[in-house]
Amino acid sequence: MKRLSWYRLWQPVIGPRYFYRRGVAVATRTDILKVTDLSHEVDLGSDTLRILHKVNLTIEKGESVAIVGRSGSGKTTLLGLLAGLDTPSHGRVELDGQPISEFSEDERASLRAQRVGFVFQSFQLLPALTALENVMLPLELSGQSDAESQARELLQRVGLGERLQHTPRQLSGGEQQRVAIARAFAAHPKILFADEPTGNLDNNTGQAVSDLLMALNQEQGTTLVMVTHDEHLAARCERQLSIEAGEVSETRGVAAQGVAV
């Protein structure tokens, strides 16, 4: 996967909010992601490693989806292809109606800037900036005049109202991840991709971060697609996409069945 600068990955443009659940301005869902005959291979010189093979799937706006499977099964590869961080060997990926698998890297970066948020296992906070400044940064890059007030509100929402002026090294792992989540939601993205968002956290902190992700998914109607080894978190999603031998199968999560977890 090509490495991208943090600026190009995080540069946002504010988009509209969508609300779908709990009786709040419920709207009809439509697809935000469509994957057709997606395959991905790695050239090893004398051989070819097949990672994904003819994957077909759709993900609806406002949906929560977990990508699960054994280590090395291709979970993060699939996430990167869905998010436009890489291009497939074969097949087509459409994000919000745009054929990103056919876009140049610059075109994909522009689309991500407008419609996509990211949360990583390693937090990806800028160490020299405070929590407030980390969340303000994407808002300022998009020209928001009220970046500070928006960032303060988001950090209050994730329970860090008293930690605004702390740098990442002064925060616990769970607090750093909450800052990262606040930053990801700052631009009100249409879709949020999360790669092992609880992977570096203890059980209690991981549960709190899971609660926050699911709450923001419901409150803002942001589509949530995450890679996780956390079975409890995966079960809270409406669907689970399981990868084995390069192929994807689907199961319905408890959220789709109306079961609280």
Tab-separated table of C-alpha atoms in Angstrom:
chain	number	residue	atom	x	y	z
A	1	MET	CA	0.000	0.000	0.000
A	2	LYS	CA	1.363	3.421	-0.939
A	3	ARG	CA	2.254	5.675	1.975
A	4	LEU	CA	0.417	8.976	2.021
A	5	SER	CA	1.236	12.145	3.905
A	6	TRP	CA	-0.880	12.861	6.974
A	7	TYR	CA	-1.956	16.138	5.348
A	8	ARG	CA	-3.456	14.434	2.310
A	9	LEU	CA	-5.073	11.754	4.443
A	10	TRP	CA	-6.708	14.121	6.903
A	11	GLN	CA	-7.456	17.258	4.854
A	12	PRO	CA	-11.261	17.484	5.210
A	13	VAL	CA	-14.161	19.301	3.671
A	14	ILE	CA	-17.248	19.658	5.808
A	15	GLY	CA	-20.173	17.643	4.479
A	16	PRO	CA	-23.817	17.212	5.468
A	17	ARG	CA	-24.999	15.190	8.425
A	18	TYR	CA	-27.218	12.177	8.034
A	19	PHE	CA	-29.582	10.867	10.730
A	20	TYR	CA	-31.223	7.505	10.382
A	21	ARG	CA	-32.159	5.991	13.714
A	22	ARG	CA	-34.043	6.326	16.956
A	23	GLY	CA	-36.815	8.400	15.368
A	24	VAL	CA	-34.541	11.284	14.374
A	25	ALA	CA	-35.282	12.437	10.795
A	26	VAL	CA	-35.214	8.881	9.519
A	27	ALA	CA	-34.246	8.653	5.845
A	28	THR	CA	-34.256	5.833	3.332
A	29	ARG	CA	-30.874	4.146	3.102
A	30	THR	CA	-28.918	3.915	-0.104
A	31	ASP	CA	-25.562	2.323	-0.859
A	32	ILE	CA	-22.433	4.283	0.006
A	33	LEU	CA	-20.020	1.497	-0.984
A	34	LYS	CA	-20.337	-0.948	-3.846
A	35	VAL	CA	-17.671	-3.537	-4.656
A	36	THR	CA	-17.780	-5.609	-7.845
A	37	ASP	CA	-15.517	-8.611	-8.582
A	38	LEU	CA	-12.746	-7.173	-6.414
A	39	SER	CA	-9.477	-9.119	-6.451
A	40	HIS	CA	-6.090	-8.176	-5.068
A	41	GLU	CA	-2.771	-9.889	-5.596
A	42	VAL	CA	0.838	-9.249	-4.621
A	43	ASP	CA	3.666	-10.056	-7.019
A	44	LEU	CA	6.372	-12.013	-5.183
A	45	GLY	CA	8.628	-12.250	-8.205
A	46	SER	CA	8.569	-15.984	-8.842
A	47	ASP	CA	5.004	-16.306	-7.564
A	48	THR	CA	1.796	-14.363	-6.968
A	49	LEU	CA	0.086	-14.151	-3.576
A	50	ARG	CA	-3.689	-13.915	-3.855
A	51	ILE	CA	-5.124	-11.884	-0.975
A	52	LEU	CA	-8.705	-11.227	-2.127
A	53	HIS	CA	-10.657	-13.045	-4.841
A	54	LYS	CA	-13.762	-11.757	-6.643
A	55	VAL	CA	-15.324	-9.984	-3.679
A	56	ASN	CA	-18.812	-8.541	-4.232
A	57	LEU	CA	-20.539	-6.498	-1.539
A	58	THR	CA	-22.510	-3.348	-0.797
A	59	ILE	CA	-22.608	-1.208	2.332
A	60	GLU	CA	-25.479	1.171	3.017
A	61	LYS	CA	-25.341	4.720	4.319
A	62	GLY	CA	-25.507	4.793	8.107
A	63	GLU	CA	-24.692	1.092	8.452
A	64	SER	CA	-22.142	-0.376	10.880
A	65	VAL	CA	-20.000	-3.186	9.461
A	66	ALA	CA	-17.163	-5.191	11.028
A	67	ILE	CA	-14.490	-6.909	8.936
A	68	VAL	CA	-13.220	-9.981	10.776
A	69	GLY	CA	-10.896	-12.900	10.131
A	70	ARG	CA	-7.611	-14.435	11.159
A	71	SER	CA	-4.384	-12.425	11.164
A	72	GLY	CA	-3.057	-12.185	7.625
A	73	SER	CA	-6.429	-12.951	6.041
A	74	GLY	CA	-6.593	-9.616	4.192
A	75	LYS	CA	-8.789	-7.541	6.514
A	76	THR	CA	-6.663	-4.410	6.438
A	77	THR	CA	-6.058	-4.848	2.707
A	78	LEU	CA	-9.823	-4.846	2.104
A	79	LEU	CA	-10.286	-1.806	4.340
A	80	GLY	CA	-7.595	0.077	2.424
A	81	LEU	CA	-9.190	-0.768	-0.916
A	82	LEU	CA	-12.636	0.321	0.286
A	83	ALA	CA	-11.191	3.606	1.555
A	84	GLY	CA	-9.254	4.310	-1.618
A	85	LEU	CA	-5.860	4.053	0.084
A	86	ASP	CA	-4.848	1.491	-2.534
A	87	THR	CA	-6.136	0.242	-5.892
A	88	PRO	CA	-7.239	-3.348	-6.572
A	89	SER	CA	-5.565	-5.702	-9.019
A	90	HIS	CA	-8.961	-6.337	-10.604
A	91	GLY	CA	-12.539	-5.200	-10.089
A	92	ARG	CA	-14.298	-1.996	-9.145
A	93	VAL	CA	-14.892	0.000	-5.960
A	94	GLU	CA	-17.494	2.784	-5.857
A	95	LEU	CA	-17.541	5.149	-2.876
A	96	ASP	CA	-20.625	7.356	-2.658
A	97	GLY	CA	-21.243	6.781	-6.362
A	98	GLN	CA	-17.668	7.554	-7.418
A	99	PRO	CA	-15.510	4.830	-9.092
A	100	ILE	CA	-12.478	5.338	-6.843
A	101	SER	CA	-10.732	2.225	-8.165
A	102	GLU	CA	-10.350	4.096	-11.454
A	103	PHE	CA	-9.183	7.369	-9.891
A	104	SER	CA	-5.632	8.674	-9.717
A	105	GLU	CA	-4.017	8.977	-6.288
A	106	ASP	CA	-4.711	12.720	-6.265
A	107	GLU	CA	-8.373	12.150	-7.150
A	108	ARG	CA	-8.727	9.541	-4.407
A	109	ALA	CA	-7.089	11.883	-1.892
A	110	SER	CA	-9.538	14.628	-2.839
A	111	LEU	CA	-12.535	12.323	-2.402
A	112	ARG	CA	-11.264	11.098	0.979
A	113	ALA	CA	-10.831	14.700	2.048
A	114	GLN	CA	-14.484	15.412	1.318
A	115	ARG	CA	-16.226	12.288	2.572
A	116	VAL	CA	-14.027	9.975	4.661
A	117	GLY	CA	-12.748	9.795	8.246
A	118	PHE	CA	-10.122	7.452	9.684
A	119	VAL	CA	-9.324	5.979	13.102
A	120	PHE	CA	-6.182	3.882	13.508
A	121	GLN	CA	-4.906	1.506	16.171
A	122	SER	CA	-1.827	3.709	16.621
A	123	PHE	CA	-3.865	6.936	17.105
A	124	GLN	CA	-1.798	9.035	14.608
A	125	LEU	CA	-1.932	12.198	16.721
A	126	LEU	CA	0.620	14.955	16.171
A	127	PRO	CA	2.816	14.858	19.302
A	128	ALA	CA	3.619	18.575	19.435
A	129	LEU	CA	-0.057	19.607	19.415
A	130	THR	CA	-2.534	19.576	22.285
A	131	ALA	CA	-5.714	17.514	22.161
A	132	LEU	CA	-7.623	20.653	21.184
A	133	GLU	CA	-5.145	21.543	18.442
A	134	ASN	CA	-5.175	17.998	17.028
A	135	VAL	CA	-8.952	18.149	16.614
A	136	MET	CA	-8.874	21.735	15.333
A	137	LEU	CA	-6.316	20.941	12.631
A	138	PRO	CA	-8.594	19.309	10.007
A	139	LEU	CA	-11.222	21.974	10.638
A	140	GLU	CA	-8.690	24.749	10.084
A	141	LEU	CA	-7.363	23.072	6.943
A	142	SER	CA	-10.889	23.128	5.535
A	143	GLY	CA	-11.270	26.833	6.342
A	144	GLN	CA	-13.720	26.572	9.244
A	145	SER	CA	-13.814	29.896	11.085
A	146	ASP	CA	-15.215	28.300	14.246
A	147	ALA	CA	-12.682	25.453	14.370
A	148	GLU	CA	-11.887	25.958	18.051
A	149	SER	CA	-15.496	25.950	19.242
A	150	GLN	CA	-16.291	22.855	17.159
A	151	ALA	CA	-13.210	21.059	18.489
A	152	ARG	CA	-14.076	21.952	22.084
A	153	GLU	CA	-17.606	20.619	21.620
A	154	LEU	CA	-16.333	17.340	20.155
A	155	LEU	CA	-13.805	16.821	22.936
A	156	GLN	CA	-16.530	17.490	25.497
A	157	ARG	CA	-18.649	14.888	23.713
A	158	VAL	CA	-15.924	12.241	24.023
A	159	GLY	CA	-15.342	13.047	27.704
A	160	LEU	CA	-12.132	15.064	27.400
A	161	GLY	CA	-13.370	18.525	28.274
A	162	GLU	CA	-10.796	18.755	31.066
A	163	ARG	CA	-7.891	17.560	28.891
A	164	LEU	CA	-7.995	20.100	26.072
A	165	GLN	CA	-4.495	21.468	26.648
A	166	HIS	CA	-2.755	18.118	27.172
A	167	THR	CA	-0.384	16.757	24.533
A	168	PRO	CA	-0.628	13.089	23.470
A	169	ARG	CA	2.183	11.969	25.784
A	170	GLN	CA	0.229	13.415	28.725
A	171	LEU	CA	-2.828	11.310	27.820
A	172	SER	CA	-3.548	7.633	28.379
A	173	GLY	CA	-4.018	5.296	25.422
A	174	GLY	CA	-7.782	5.451	25.776
A	175	GLU	CA	-7.736	9.241	25.929
A	176	GLN	CA	-5.545	9.435	22.837
A	177	GLN	CA	-7.963	7.203	20.944
A	178	ARG	CA	-10.869	9.409	21.993
A	179	VAL	CA	-9.002	12.438	20.635
A	180	ALA	CA	-8.471	10.523	17.385
A	181	ILE	CA	-12.185	9.706	17.222
A	182	ALA	CA	-13.128	13.342	17.850
A	183	ARG	CA	-10.770	14.396	15.058
A	184	ALA	CA	-12.218	11.786	12.693
A	185	PHE	CA	-15.777	12.988	13.296
A	186	ALA	CA	-14.836	16.686	13.139
A	187	ALA	CA	-15.549	16.897	9.418
A	188	HIS	CA	-18.842	14.989	9.714
A	189	PRO	CA	-17.622	12.346	7.232
A	190	LYS	CA	-20.108	10.245	5.310
A	191	ILE	CA	-18.100	7.131	6.167
A	192	LEU	CA	-15.576	6.301	8.891
A	193	PHE	CA	-12.969	3.574	8.444
A	194	ALA	CA	-11.417	2.195	11.636
A	195	ASP	CA	-8.489	-0.240	11.742
A	196	GLU	CA	-8.402	-2.105	15.078
A	197	PRO	CA	-9.683	0.932	17.044
A	198	THR	CA	-9.511	-0.958	20.371
A	199	GLY	CA	-6.416	-3.014	19.564
A	200	ASN	CA	-4.009	-1.103	21.848
A	201	LEU	CA	-6.442	-0.693	24.739
A	202	ASP	CA	-7.290	-2.691	27.858
A	203	ASN	CA	-10.724	-4.300	28.117
A	204	ASN	CA	-12.444	-1.521	30.065
A	205	THR	CA	-10.990	1.269	27.944
A	206	GLY	CA	-11.741	-0.681	24.771
A	207	GLN	CA	-15.359	-1.039	25.871
A	208	ALA	CA	-15.628	2.720	26.433
A	209	VAL	CA	-14.150	3.448	22.992
A	210	SER	CA	-16.522	0.895	21.429
A	211	ASP	CA	-19.487	2.588	23.110
A	212	LEU	CA	-18.339	5.939	21.752
A	213	LEU	CA	-17.925	4.699	18.176
A	214	MET	CA	-21.346	3.065	18.145
A	215	ALA	CA	-23.005	6.117	19.711
A	216	LEU	CA	-21.498	8.488	17.149
A	217	ASN	CA	-22.438	6.083	14.349
A	218	GLN	CA	-26.060	6.329	15.471
A	219	GLU	CA	-26.134	10.027	16.366
A	220	GLN	CA	-24.479	11.328	13.199
A	221	GLY	CA	-25.612	8.584	10.830
A	222	THR	CA	-22.007	8.116	9.711
A	223	THR	CA	-21.366	4.777	8.034
A	224	LEU	CA	-18.903	2.788	10.161
A	225	VAL	CA	-16.608	0.164	8.625
A	226	MET	CA	-14.026	-1.335	10.945
A	227	VAL	CA	-11.443	-4.087	11.107
A	228	THR	CA	-11.432	-5.711	14.525
A	229	HIS	CA	-10.377	-8.813	16.447
A	230	ASP	CA	-12.752	-7.768	19.244
A	231	GLU	CA	-15.640	-10.248	18.991
A	232	HIS	CA	-17.888	-8.187	21.255
A	233	LEU	CA	-17.378	-5.038	19.183
A	234	ALA	CA	-17.922	-6.950	15.929
A	235	ALA	CA	-21.170	-8.397	17.279
A	236	ARG	CA	-22.506	-4.907	17.961
A	237	CYS	CA	-22.307	-4.037	14.270
A	238	GLU	CA	-25.227	-4.680	11.952
A	239	ARG	CA	-23.123	-6.948	9.755
A	240	GLN	CA	-19.890	-8.890	9.925
A	241	LEU	CA	-17.816	-9.562	6.816
A	242	SER	CA	-15.569	-12.552	7.431
A	243	ILE	CA	-12.517	-13.125	5.220
A	244	GLU	CA	-11.125	-16.608	4.663
A	245	ALA	CA	-8.915	-17.811	1.795
A	246	GLY	CA	-9.440	-14.494	0.025
A	247	GLU	CA	-13.231	-14.763	-0.034
A	248	VAL	CA	-15.789	-12.801	1.973
A	249	SER	CA	-18.857	-14.221	3.705
A	250	GLU	CA	-21.470	-12.297	5.658
A	251	THR	CA	-23.318	-12.704	8.951
A	252	ARG	CA	-25.828	-10.381	10.558
A	253	GLY	CA	-24.862	-8.717	13.835
A	254	VAL	CA	-27.039	-8.249	16.882
A	255	ALA	CA	-27.588	-4.582	16.000
A	256	ALA	CA	-29.517	-5.676	12.924
A	257	GLN	CA	-31.641	-7.960	15.094
A	258	GLY	CA	-32.534	-5.243	17.590
A	259	VAL	CA	-30.575	-6.846	20.434
A	260	ALA	CA	-28.788	-4.543	22.877
A	261	VAL	CA	-25.224	-5.415	23.837
